[in-house]
PDB file of C-alpha atoms in Angstrom:
ATOM      1  CA  MET V 209     201.626  57.939 -46.319  1.00  0.00           C
ATOM      2  CA  LYS V 210     199.124  59.501 -43.422  1.00  0.00           C
ATOM      3  CA  MET V 211     201.054  62.570 -43.108  1.00  0.00           C
ATOM      4  CA  LYS V 212     202.671  64.363 -45.771  1.00  0.00           C
ATOM      5  CA  ASP V 213     205.126  67.171 -45.147  1.00  0.00           C
ATOM      6  CA  VAL V 214     207.309  69.230 -47.410  1.00  0.00           C
ATOM      7  CA  VAL V 215     209.986  67.006 -47.665  1.00  0.00           C
ATOM      8  CA  THR V 216     207.730  64.212 -48.399  1.00  0.00           C
ATOM      9  CA  TRP V 217     206.490  65.860 -51.606  1.00  0.00           C
ATOM     10  CA  THR V 218     210.114  67.365 -52.037  1.00  0.00           C
ATOM     11  CA  ALA V 219     211.712  63.834 -52.963  1.00  0.00           C
ATOM     12  CA  LEU V 220     208.785  62.749 -54.923  1.00  0.00           C
ATOM     13  CA  ILE V 221     208.688  66.061 -57.772  1.00  0.00           C
ATOM     14  CA  SER V 222     212.762  65.353 -57.695  1.00  0.00           C
ATOM     15  CA  ALA V 223     212.119  61.652 -58.315  1.00  0.00           C
ATOM     16  CA  TYR V 224     210.105  62.799 -61.634  1.00  0.00           C
ATOM     17  CA  GLY V 225     212.544  65.023 -62.326  1.00  0.00           C
ATOM     18  CA  MET V 226     215.259  62.697 -62.731  1.00  0.00           C
ATOM     19  CA  TYR V 227     212.858  60.312 -64.314  1.00  0.00           C
ATOM     20  CA  GLY V 228     212.037  63.368 -66.857  1.00  0.00           C
ATOM     21  CA  GLU V 229     208.278  63.269 -65.712  1.00  0.00           C
ATOM     22  CA  GLY V 230     208.143  66.987 -66.038  1.00  0.00           C
ATOM     23  CA  LYS V 231     204.135  66.701 -66.130  1.00  0.00           C
ATOM     24  CA  LYS V 232     203.504  64.207 -63.039  1.00  0.00           C
ATOM     25  CA  ALA V 233     206.433  66.917 -61.234  1.00  0.00           C
ATOM     26  CA  LEU V 234     203.865  69.887 -61.730  1.00  0.00           C
ATOM     27  CA  ARG V 235     201.127  67.604 -60.588  1.00  0.00           C
ATOM     28  CA  ALA V 236     202.673  66.965 -57.373  1.00  0.00           C
ATOM     29  CA  PHE V 237     203.510  70.093 -56.735  1.00  0.00           C
ATOM     30  CA  GLU V 238     200.295  71.562 -57.177  1.00  0.00           C
ATOM     31  CA  GLU V 239     198.858  68.514 -55.465  1.00  0.00           C
ATOM     32  CA  MET V 240     201.446  69.994 -52.382  1.00  0.00           C
ATOM     33  CA  GLU V 241     200.365  73.257 -52.173  1.00  0.00           C
ATOM     34  CA  ALA V 242     196.608  72.586 -52.252  1.00  0.00           C
ATOM     35  CA  THR V 243     196.793  70.656 -49.214  1.00  0.00           C
ATOM     36  CA  GLY V 244     198.028  73.598 -47.830  1.00  0.00           C
ATOM     37  CA  ILE V 245     202.099  72.803 -47.512  1.00  0.00           C
ATOM     38  CA  ALA V 246     204.044  75.561 -48.479  1.00  0.00           C
ATOM     39  CA  PRO V 247     207.056  74.558 -50.634  1.00  0.00           C
ATOM     40  CA  ASP V 248     210.317  75.521 -49.336  1.00  0.00           C
ATOM     41  CA  ARG V 249     213.449  76.665 -51.479  1.00  0.00           C
ATOM     42  CA  ILE V 250     214.691  73.418 -51.746  1.00  0.00           C
ATOM     43  CA  ALA V 251     210.754  72.254 -53.567  1.00  0.00           C
ATOM     44  CA  PHE V 252     211.726  75.027 -56.067  1.00  0.00           C
ATOM     45  CA  VAL V 253     214.919  73.776 -56.836  1.00  0.00           C
ATOM     46  CA  ALA V 254     213.314  70.352 -57.502  1.00  0.00           C
ATOM     47  CA  ILE V 255     210.154  71.757 -59.574  1.00  0.00           C
ATOM     48  CA  ILE V 256     212.461  74.097 -61.714  1.00  0.00           C
ATOM     49  CA  PHE V 257     214.971  70.827 -62.110  1.00  0.00           C
ATOM     50  CA  ALA V 258     211.921  68.809 -63.537  1.00  0.00           C
ATOM     51  CA  CYS V 259     210.979  71.321 -65.784  1.00  0.00           C
ATOM     52  CA  SER V 260     214.336  71.824 -67.591  1.00  0.00           C
ATOM     53  CA  HIS V 261     214.384  68.284 -67.668  1.00  0.00           C
ATOM     54  CA  SER V 262     211.297  68.008 -69.484  1.00  0.00           C
ATOM     55  CA  GLY V 263     211.978  70.846 -71.710  1.00  0.00           C
ATOM     56  CA  LEU V 264     209.330  72.656 -69.570  1.00  0.00           C
ATOM     57  CA  VAL V 265     210.235  75.971 -70.331  1.00  0.00           C
ATOM     58  CA  ASP V 266     207.318  78.444 -69.721  1.00  0.00           C
ATOM     59  CA  GLU V 267     206.280  76.328 -66.480  1.00  0.00           C
ATOM     60  CA  GLY V 268     209.592  76.532 -64.875  1.00  0.00           C
ATOM     61  CA  GLN V 269     210.287  80.323 -65.442  1.00  0.00           C
ATOM     62  CA  ALA V 270     206.672  80.660 -63.908  1.00  0.00           C
ATOM     63  CA  TYR V 271     207.974  78.688 -60.943  1.00  0.00           C
ATOM     64  CA  PHE V 272     210.685  80.752 -60.346  1.00  0.00           C
ATOM     65  CA  ASP V 273     208.609  83.781 -60.324  1.00  0.00           C
ATOM     66  CA  HIS V 274     206.167  82.533 -58.303  1.00  0.00           C
ATOM     67  CA  MET V 275     208.655  81.216 -55.254  1.00  0.00           C
ATOM     68  CA  LYS V 276     209.536  84.944 -55.298  1.00  0.00           C
ATOM     69  CA  LYS V 277     206.261  86.811 -55.775  1.00  0.00           C
ATOM     70  CA  LYS V 278     204.041  84.416 -53.869  1.00  0.00           C
ATOM     71  CA  TYR V 279     206.417  82.804 -51.121  1.00  0.00           C
ATOM     72  CA  ARG V 280     208.981  85.672 -50.320  1.00  0.00           C
ATOM     73  CA  ILE V 281     211.650  83.279 -51.182  1.00  0.00           C
ATOM     74  CA  GLU V 282     214.989  85.190 -52.250  1.00  0.00           C
ATOM     75  CA  PRO V 283     216.346  83.004 -54.929  1.00  0.00           C
ATOM     76  CA  ARG V 284     219.678  81.259 -54.416  1.00  0.00           C
ATOM     77  CA  ILE V 285     222.599  80.712 -56.460  1.00  0.00           C
ATOM     78  CA  GLU V 286     221.248  77.126 -57.295  1.00  0.00           C
ATOM     79  CA  HIS V 287     218.112  78.250 -58.269  1.00  0.00           C
ATOM     80  CA  TYR V 288     219.481  80.650 -60.915  1.00  0.00           C
ATOM     81  CA  ALA V 289     221.645  77.586 -62.146  1.00  0.00           C
ATOM     82  CA  CYS V 290     218.316  76.157 -62.735  1.00  0.00           C
ATOM     83  CA  VAL V 291     216.791  78.717 -64.691  1.00  0.00           C
ATOM     84  CA  VAL V 292     220.064  79.088 -66.650  1.00  0.00           C
ATOM     85  CA  ASP V 293     219.806  74.952 -66.991  1.00  0.00           C
ATOM     86  CA  LEU V 294     216.162  75.418 -68.419  1.00  0.00           C
ATOM     87  CA  LEU V 295     216.883  77.834 -70.945  1.00  0.00           C
ATOM     88  CA  SER V 296     220.001  76.098 -72.328  1.00  0.00           C
ATOM     89  CA  ARG V 297     218.960  72.797 -72.415  1.00  0.00           C
ATOM     90  CA  SER V 298     215.946  73.982 -74.782  1.00  0.00           C
ATOM     91  CA  GLY V 299     218.485  75.826 -76.860  1.00  0.00           C
ATOM     92  CA  LEU V 300     217.774  79.341 -75.744  1.00  0.00           C
ATOM     93  CA  LEU V 301     221.392  80.500 -75.358  1.00  0.00           C
ATOM     94  CA  ALA V 302     221.002  84.246 -75.913  1.00  0.00           C
ATOM     95  CA  GLU V 303     218.321  84.667 -73.169  1.00  0.00           C
ATOM     96  CA  ALA V 304     220.455  82.205 -70.875  1.00  0.00           C
ATOM     97  CA  GLU V 305     223.622  84.337 -71.020  1.00  0.00           C
ATOM     98  CA  GLU V 306     220.920  87.782 -70.604  1.00  0.00           C
ATOM     99  CA  PHE V 307     219.594  85.798 -67.522  1.00  0.00           C
ATOM    100  CA  ILE V 308     223.288  85.422 -66.039  1.00  0.00           C
ATOM    101  CA  LEU V 309     224.291  88.945 -66.620  1.00  0.00           C
ATOM    102  CA  SER V 310     221.179  90.196 -65.422  1.00  0.00           C
ATOM    103  CA  MET V 311     221.581  88.008 -61.858  1.00  0.00           C
ATOM    104  CA  PRO V 312     222.177  90.304 -58.928  1.00  0.00           C
ATOM    105  CA  LEU V 313     224.388  87.436 -57.156  1.00  0.00           C
ATOM    106  CA  LYS V 314     228.026  86.984 -59.109  1.00  0.00           C
ATOM    107  CA  PRO V 315     227.948  84.087 -61.288  1.00  0.00           C
ATOM    108  CA  ASP V 316     230.091  81.340 -60.143  1.00  0.00           C
ATOM    109  CA  ALA V 317     231.859  78.592 -62.231  1.00  0.00           C
ATOM    110  CA  SER V 318     228.442  76.352 -61.833  1.00  0.00           C
ATOM    111  CA  ILE V 319     226.319  78.810 -63.829  1.00  0.00           C
ATOM    112  CA  TRP V 320     228.415  79.387 -66.600  1.00  0.00           C
ATOM    113  CA  GLY V 321     229.358  75.741 -66.852  1.00  0.00           C
ATOM    114  CA  THR V 322     225.374  74.655 -67.339  1.00  0.00           C
ATOM    115  CA  LEU V 323     225.575  77.688 -70.119  1.00  0.00           C
ATOM    116  CA  LEU V 324     228.189  75.817 -71.853  1.00  0.00           C
ATOM    117  CA  SER V 325     226.892  72.958 -71.135  1.00  0.00           C
ATOM    118  CA  GLY V 326     224.182  73.920 -73.170  1.00  0.00           C
ATOM    119  CA  CYS V 327     226.040  75.550 -75.925  1.00  0.00           C
ATOM    120  CA  ARG V 328     227.882  71.970 -76.419  1.00  0.00           C
ATOM    121  CA  ALA V 329     224.730  70.566 -77.274  1.00  0.00           C
ATOM    122  CA  SER V 330     223.802  73.514 -79.854  1.00  0.00           C
ATOM    123  CA  GLY V 331     227.355  73.949 -81.301  1.00  0.00           C
ATOM    124  CA  ASN V 332     227.045  77.649 -80.283  1.00  0.00           C
ATOM    125  CA  VAL V 333     230.740  78.980 -80.518  1.00  0.00           C
ATOM    126  CA  LYS V 334     230.357  82.427 -79.382  1.00  0.00           C
ATOM    127  CA  VAL V 335     228.427  81.644 -76.667  1.00  0.00           C
ATOM    128  CA  ALA V 336     230.720  78.786 -75.538  1.00  0.00           C
ATOM    129  CA  GLU V 337     233.630  80.724 -75.997  1.00  0.00           C
ATOM    130  CA  ARG V 338     232.338  83.335 -73.989  1.00  0.00           C
ATOM    131  CA  ALA V 339     231.613  81.102 -71.305  1.00  0.00           C
ATOM    132  CA  SER V 340     234.719  79.453 -71.568  1.00  0.00           C
ATOM    133  CA  GLN V 341     236.623  82.235 -70.616  1.00  0.00           C
ATOM    134  CA  HIS V 342     234.687  83.365 -67.586  1.00  0.00           C
ATOM    135  CA  ILE V 343     235.154  80.054 -66.320  1.00  0.00           C
ATOM    136  CA  ILE V 344     239.204  79.809 -66.905  1.00  0.00           C
ATOM    137  CA  GLU V 345     239.026  83.606 -65.318  1.00  0.00           C
ATOM    138  CA  LEU V 346     237.116  82.087 -62.040  1.00  0.00           C
ATOM    139  CA  ASN V 347     240.182  79.732 -61.718  1.00  0.00           C
ATOM    140  CA  SER V 348     237.809  77.182 -59.805  1.00  0.00           C
ATOM    141  CA  ASP V 349     239.716  73.722 -58.634  1.00  0.00           C
ATOM    142  CA  ASN V 350     237.038  71.791 -59.759  1.00  0.00           C
ATOM    143  CA  THR V 351     238.421  69.494 -62.468  1.00  0.00           C
ATOM    144  CA  GLY V 352     235.084  68.889 -64.084  1.00  0.00           C
ATOM    145  CA  TYR V 353     234.561  72.834 -65.262  1.00  0.00           C
ATOM    146  CA  TYR V 354     237.819  72.520 -67.128  1.00  0.00           C
ATOM    147  CA  VAL V 355     236.869  69.233 -68.334  1.00  0.00           C
ATOM    148  CA  LEU V 356     233.835  70.382 -69.798  1.00  0.00           C
ATOM    149  CA  VAL V 357     235.598  73.128 -71.141  1.00  0.00           C
ATOM    150  CA  SER V 358     238.189  70.964 -72.887  1.00  0.00           C
ATOM    151  CA  ASN V 359     235.208  68.657 -74.385  1.00  0.00           C
ATOM    152  CA  VAL V 360     233.491  71.709 -75.506  1.00  0.00           C
ATOM    153  CA  TYR V 361     236.623  72.688 -77.806  1.00  0.00           C
ATOM    154  CA  ALA V 362     237.347  68.990 -78.703  1.00  0.00           C
ATOM    155  CA  ALA V 363     233.867  69.298 -80.227  1.00  0.00           C
ATOM    156  CA  LEU V 364     234.454  72.119 -82.108  1.00  0.00           C
ATOM    157  CA  GLY V 365     237.461  71.165 -83.224  1.00  0.00           C
ATOM    158  CA  LYS V 366     239.818  73.190 -81.927  1.00  0.00           C
ATOM    159  CA  TRP V 367     242.686  71.006 -80.879  1.00  0.00           C
ATOM    160  CA  ASP V 368     245.065  73.787 -79.508  1.00  0.00           C
ATOM    161  CA  LYS V 369     242.878  74.823 -76.927  1.00  0.00           C
ATOM    162  CA  VAL V 370     242.275  71.416 -76.196  1.00  0.00           C
ATOM    163  CA  ARG V 371     245.657  70.897 -75.436  1.00  0.00           C
ATOM    164  CA  MET V 372     246.109  74.597 -73.426  1.00  0.00           C
ATOM    165  CA  ILE V 373     243.345  73.665 -71.025  1.00  0.00           C
ATOM    166  CA  ARG V 374     244.839  70.070 -70.337  1.00  0.00           C
ATOM    167  CA  LYS V 375     248.037  71.641 -69.613  1.00  0.00           C
ATOM    168  CA  SER V 376     246.440  73.732 -67.252  1.00  0.00           C
ATOM    169  CA  LEU V 377     245.052  70.945 -65.652  1.00  0.00           C
ATOM    170  CA  ARG V 378     248.201  69.208 -64.945  1.00  0.00           C
ATOM    171  CA  ASN V 379     249.890  72.696 -63.725  1.00  0.00           C
ATOM    172  CA  LYS V 380     247.156  72.800 -60.924  1.00  0.00           C
ATOM    173  CA  GLY V 381     247.599  69.257 -60.064  1.00  0.00           C
ATOM    174  CA  LEU V 382     244.127  68.180 -61.429  1.00  0.00           C
ATOM    175  CA  LYS V 383     243.249  64.961 -62.857  1.00  0.00           C
ATOM    176  CA  LYS V 384     240.045  63.723 -64.730  1.00  0.00           C
ATOM    177  CA  ASP V 385     237.410  61.172 -62.853  1.00  0.00           C
ATOM    178  CA  PRO V 386     238.066  58.378 -65.508  1.00  0.00           C
ATOM    179  CA  GLY V 387     234.446  57.067 -66.856  1.00  0.00           C
ATOM    180  CA  CYS V 388     233.139  54.482 -65.795  1.00  0.00           C
ATOM    181  CA  SER V 389     230.156  52.238 -65.632  1.00  0.00           C
ATOM    182  CA  TRP V 390     228.912  48.894 -63.403  1.00  0.00           C
ATOM    183  CA  MET V 391     226.090  46.919 -63.154  1.00  0.00           C
ATOM    184  CA  GLU V 392     224.684  44.037 -60.485  1.00  0.00           C
ATOM    185  CA  ILE V 393     224.044  40.379 -61.995  1.00  0.00           C
ATOM    186  CA  ARG V 394     223.353  37.570 -59.708  1.00  0.00           C
ATOM    187  CA  ASN V 395     224.590  39.269 -56.964  1.00  0.00           C
ATOM    188  CA  LYS V 396     227.669  40.146 -58.289  1.00  0.00           C
ATOM    189  CA  VAL V 397     229.052  44.141 -58.937  1.00  0.00           C
ATOM    190  CA  TYR V 398     230.253  43.884 -62.672  1.00  0.00           C
ATOM    191  CA  VAL V 399     232.547  47.281 -63.368  1.00  0.00           C
ATOM    192  CA  PHE V 400     233.877  48.574 -66.679  1.00  0.00           C
ATOM    193  CA  GLY V 401     236.359  51.639 -67.932  1.00  0.00           C
ATOM    194  CA  THR V 402     236.185  53.408 -70.858  1.00  0.00           C
ATOM    195  CA  GLY V 403     238.369  51.504 -73.000  1.00  0.00           C
ATOM    196  CA  ASP V 404     238.642  48.978 -70.874  1.00  0.00           C
ATOM    197  CA  ARG V 405     239.799  45.606 -72.081  1.00  0.00           C
ATOM    198  CA  PHE V 406     241.052  43.857 -69.407  1.00  0.00           C
ATOM    199  CA  PHE V 407     237.655  42.451 -68.127  1.00  0.00           C
ATOM    200  CA  GLU V 408     235.876  38.684 -68.198  1.00  0.00           C
ATOM    201  CA  GLN V 409     234.254  37.808 -71.798  1.00  0.00           C
ATOM    202  CA  TYR V 410     235.651  41.194 -73.865  1.00  0.00           C
ATOM    203  CA  GLU V 411     236.310  39.177 -76.846  1.00  0.00           C
ATOM    204  CA  GLU V 412     232.768  37.853 -76.677  1.00  0.00           C
ATOM    205  CA  VAL V 413     231.030  41.567 -75.470  1.00  0.00           C
ATOM    206  CA  ASN V 414     233.680  42.954 -78.944  1.00  0.00           C
ATOM    207  CA  ARG V 415     231.896  40.663 -81.074  1.00  0.00           C
ATOM    208  CA  LEU V 416     228.087  41.612 -79.712  1.00  0.00           C
ATOM    209  CA  LEU V 417     228.697  45.010 -80.220  1.00  0.00           C
ATOM    210  CA  GLU V 418     230.107  44.681 -83.816  1.00  0.00           C
ATOM    211  CA  ILE V 419     226.629  43.074 -84.590  1.00  0.00           C
ATOM    212  CA  LEU V 420     224.936  45.442 -82.938  1.00  0.00           C
ATOM    213  CA  ALA V 421     226.644  48.191 -84.884  1.00  0.00           C
ATOM    214  CA  GLY V 422     225.929  46.137 -88.092  1.00  0.00           C
ATOM    215  CA  LEU V 423     222.079  46.102 -87.096  1.00  0.00           C
ATOM    216  CA  MET V 424     222.013  49.666 -85.874  1.00  0.00           C
ATOM    217  CA  ALA V 425     223.180  51.176 -89.332  1.00  0.00           C
ATOM    218  CA  LYS V 426     220.854  49.162 -91.205  1.00  0.00           C
ATOM    219  CA  GLU V 427     217.964  51.382 -88.947  1.00  0.00           C
ATOM    220  CA  GLY V 428     219.848  54.591 -89.974  1.00  0.00           C
ATOM    221  CA  TYR V 429     222.136  54.707 -87.406  1.00  0.00           C
ATOM    222  CA  VAL V 430     225.476  57.438 -88.040  1.00  0.00           C
ATOM    223  CA  ALA V 431     228.161  57.834 -85.379  1.00  0.00           C
ATOM    224  CA  ASP V 432     228.450  61.196 -83.900  1.00  0.00           C
ATOM    225  CA  LEU V 433     232.298  61.828 -84.361  1.00  0.00           C
ATOM    226  CA  GLN V 434     232.147  65.623 -81.958  1.00  0.00           C
ATOM    227  CA  PHE V 435     231.944  62.869 -78.905  1.00  0.00           C
ATOM    228  CA  ALA V 436     234.972  61.483 -79.569  1.00  0.00           C
ATOM    229  CA  LEU V 437     237.192  64.078 -77.678  1.00  0.00           C
ATOM    230  CA  HIS V 438     240.559  62.585 -79.482  1.00  0.00           C
ATOM    231  CA  ASP V 439     242.631  64.273 -82.224  1.00  0.00           C
ATOM    232  CA  VAL V 440     242.801  61.210 -84.117  1.00  0.00           C
ATOM    233  CA  GLU V 441     241.445  59.970 -87.664  1.00  0.00           C
ATOM    234  CA  GLU V 442     237.589  58.839 -87.999  1.00  0.00           C
ATOM    235  CA  ASP V 443     238.263  55.356 -87.564  1.00  0.00           C
ATOM    236  CA  GLU V 444     239.958  55.971 -84.407  1.00  0.00           C
ATOM    237  CA  LYS V 445     237.241  58.236 -83.610  1.00  0.00           C
ATOM    238  CA  ARG V 446     234.748  55.363 -83.967  1.00  0.00           C
ATOM    239  CA  ASP V 447     236.459  52.984 -82.230  1.00  0.00           C
ATOM    240  CA  LEU V 448     236.696  55.366 -79.003  1.00  0.00           C
ATOM    241  CA  LEU V 449     233.319  55.675 -79.012  1.00  0.00           C
ATOM    242  CA  CYS V 450     232.458  52.163 -79.075  1.00  0.00           C
ATOM    243  CA  GLY V 451     235.062  51.643 -75.895  1.00  0.00           C
ATOM    244  CA  HIS V 452     232.595  53.731 -73.575  1.00  0.00           C
ATOM    245  CA  SER V 453     232.033  52.435 -70.543  1.00  0.00           C
ATOM    246  CA  GLU V 454     228.261  52.299 -70.445  1.00  0.00           C
ATOM    247  CA  ARG V 455     228.384  50.239 -74.092  1.00  0.00           C
ATOM    248  CA  LEU V 456     230.660  47.151 -72.415  1.00  0.00           C
ATOM    249  CA  ALA V 457     228.398  47.174 -69.621  1.00  0.00           C
ATOM    250  CA  ILE V 458     225.178  46.914 -71.962  1.00  0.00           C
ATOM    251  CA  ALA V 459     227.007  44.080 -74.110  1.00  0.00           C
ATOM    252  CA  PHE V 460     227.809  42.503 -71.200  1.00  0.00           C
ATOM    253  CA  GLY V 461     224.283  42.277 -69.715  1.00  0.00           C
ATOM    254  CA  LEU V 462     222.924  41.044 -72.488  1.00  0.00           C
ATOM    255  CA  LEU V 463     225.539  38.479 -72.890  1.00  0.00           C
ATOM    256  CA  ASN V 464     224.863  37.458 -69.419  1.00  0.00           C
ATOM    257  CA  THR V 465     220.632  37.630 -68.086  1.00  0.00           C
ATOM    258  CA  LYS V 466     217.503  35.974 -69.852  1.00  0.00           C
ATOM    259  CA  PRO V 467     216.301  37.399 -73.144  1.00  0.00           C
ATOM    260  CA  GLY V 468     213.549  40.282 -72.552  1.00  0.00           C
ATOM    261  CA  THR V 469     214.848  40.797 -69.108  1.00  0.00           C
ATOM    262  CA  PRO V 470     215.346  44.733 -67.912  1.00  0.00           C
ATOM    263  CA  LEU V 471     219.209  45.910 -67.732  1.00  0.00           C
ATOM    264  CA  GLN V 472     220.482  48.294 -65.161  1.00  0.00           C
ATOM    265  CA  VAL V 473     223.474  50.035 -65.412  1.00  0.00           C
ATOM    266  CA  MET V 474     224.962  52.999 -63.189  1.00  0.00           C
ATOM    267  CA  LYS V 475     227.587  55.675 -64.602  1.00  0.00           C
ATOM    268  CA  ASN V 476     230.124  57.873 -63.202  1.00  0.00           C
ATOM    269  CA  LEU V 477     229.896  60.868 -65.839  1.00  0.00           C
ATOM    270  CA  ARG V 478     227.319  62.089 -67.938  1.00  0.00           C
ATOM    271  CA  VAL V 479     226.092  60.062 -70.789  1.00  0.00           C
ATOM    272  CA  CYS V 480     227.385  61.294 -74.055  1.00  0.00           C
ATOM    273  CA  GLY V 481     225.172  61.880 -76.836  1.00  0.00           C
ATOM    274  CA  ASP V 482     226.134  59.090 -79.394  1.00  0.00           C
ATOM    275  CA  CYS V 483     226.167  56.420 -76.314  1.00  0.00           C
ATOM    276  CA  HIS V 484     222.469  57.970 -75.871  1.00  0.00           C
ATOM    277  CA  THR V 485     221.533  57.723 -79.413  1.00  0.00           C
ATOM    278  CA  VAL V 486     223.110  53.691 -79.679  1.00  0.00           C
ATOM    279  CA  THR V 487     221.216  53.123 -76.702  1.00  0.00           C
ATOM    280  CA  LYS V 488     217.937  53.397 -78.149  1.00  0.00           C
ATOM    281  CA  TYR V 489     218.880  51.616 -81.265  1.00  0.00           C
ATOM    282  CA  ILE V 490     219.501  48.745 -78.934  1.00  0.00           C
ATOM    283  CA  SER V 491     216.639  49.094 -76.488  1.00  0.00           C
ATOM    284  CA  LYS V 492     214.714  48.488 -79.999  1.00  0.00           C
ATOM    285  CA  ILE V 493     216.840  45.643 -81.526  1.00  0.00           C
ATOM    286  CA  VAL V 494     216.835  43.748 -78.572  1.00  0.00           C
ATOM    287  CA  GLN V 495     213.718  44.426 -77.228  1.00  0.00           C
ATOM    288  CA  ARG V 496     214.710  45.308 -73.661  1.00  0.00           C
ATOM    289  CA  GLU V 497     214.306  47.697 -71.113  1.00  0.00           C
ATOM    290  CA  LEU V 498     217.663  49.624 -70.595  1.00  0.00           C
ATOM    291  CA  LEU V 499     217.835  51.889 -66.835  1.00  0.00           C
ATOM    292  CA  VAL V 500     220.940  54.090 -66.984  1.00  0.00           C
ATOM    293  CA  ARG V 501     221.472  56.477 -64.467  1.00  0.00           C
ATOM    294  CA  ASP V 502     224.329  58.433 -65.134  1.00  0.00           C
ATOM    295  CA  ALA V 503     225.447  61.550 -63.310  1.00  0.00           C
ATOM    296  CA  ASN V 504     222.837  64.045 -63.672  1.00  0.00           C
ATOM    297  CA  ARG V 505     219.674  61.445 -63.761  1.00  0.00           C
ATOM    298  CA  PHE V 506     218.000  58.273 -65.023  1.00  0.00           C
ATOM    299  CA  HIS V 507     217.356  57.330 -68.902  1.00  0.00           C
ATOM    300  CA  LEU V 508     214.512  54.460 -69.066  1.00  0.00           C
ATOM    301  CA  PHE V 509     215.351  53.386 -72.390  1.00  0.00           C
ATOM    302  CA  LYS V 510     212.654  51.339 -74.390  1.00  0.00           C
ATOM    303  CA  ASP V 511     211.288  50.402 -78.154  1.00  0.00           C
ATOM    304  CA  GLY V 512     214.312  53.041 -79.401  1.00  0.00           C
ATOM    305  CA  THR V 513     212.948  55.697 -77.020  1.00  0.00           C
ATOM    306  CA  CYS V 514     214.051  57.612 -73.635  1.00  0.00           C
ATOM    307  CA  SER V 515     212.277  58.542 -71.211  1.00  0.00           C
ATOM    308  CA  CYS V 516     214.201  61.860 -70.891  1.00  0.00           C
ATOM    309  CA  GLY V 517     212.899  63.144 -74.036  1.00  0.00           C
ATOM    310  CA  ASP V 518     216.690  63.476 -75.362  1.00  0.00           C
ATOM    311  CA  TYR V 519     216.353  66.621 -72.601  1.00  0.00           C
ATOM    312  CA  TRP V 520     219.217  65.501 -70.423  1.00  0.00           C
TER     313      TRP V 520
END
């Protein structure tokens, strides 16, 4: 492009962030500044987001300070949320909570929800319960925050709290968005719901998932049952995980495309930790690139690794 403005650079930085290419995002930001283009508040959201999704804690904090001191841009709630996310994803939950409490703005449900997501990944019960209480007290009508609180309590095995949150959702008339994934094969879109058994080739997909499960077990895979968010026996929890929509989509894609060709799957919710691990194993076993776009970002799985570096 002959002319590049702040919007152009921000789009590039944002895309790098979504793919976990934090270092490239940093270089793009530096190049933008070097050409004399001043970043705006949206550009700073993009760069801190990119640092967050690549584990670049020091760099992300430096840009937050850079924004205030050099460019005199007053942080908005979205900038604070990015810093909380930056700290939480790296397991710095005490620092994240302290940062929230020191904010000059009143933390909203998105801020506490960001901290809560980090607690779920690290298993920090005390901080998780404090964040959950703040979300409940804010009385948000955003279903996603209640679902997040419920999922955290489920992962911790606190089923009485799970039932309380689900009852609260029903009383408010709120409904959880069902998980679904979709993909396009030869100009036709195929949609898969979590636990779906009513799509073409269901039996073949189920058999393939069983075969893959055996091969993954030989590679060392053990199901992480904390992501089966129902109070049932362990065998049922494994079955629930196997029915997650992205696994159905991936297996269907493997059956209906040529060996070695890449697959692209879209998902409406955040990919769970167990499905993330499973997809890494599958990419190695079948020797295919598997691109999964969830509600947050893109994940490119190849040879048993993911482009996100497990920061997502």
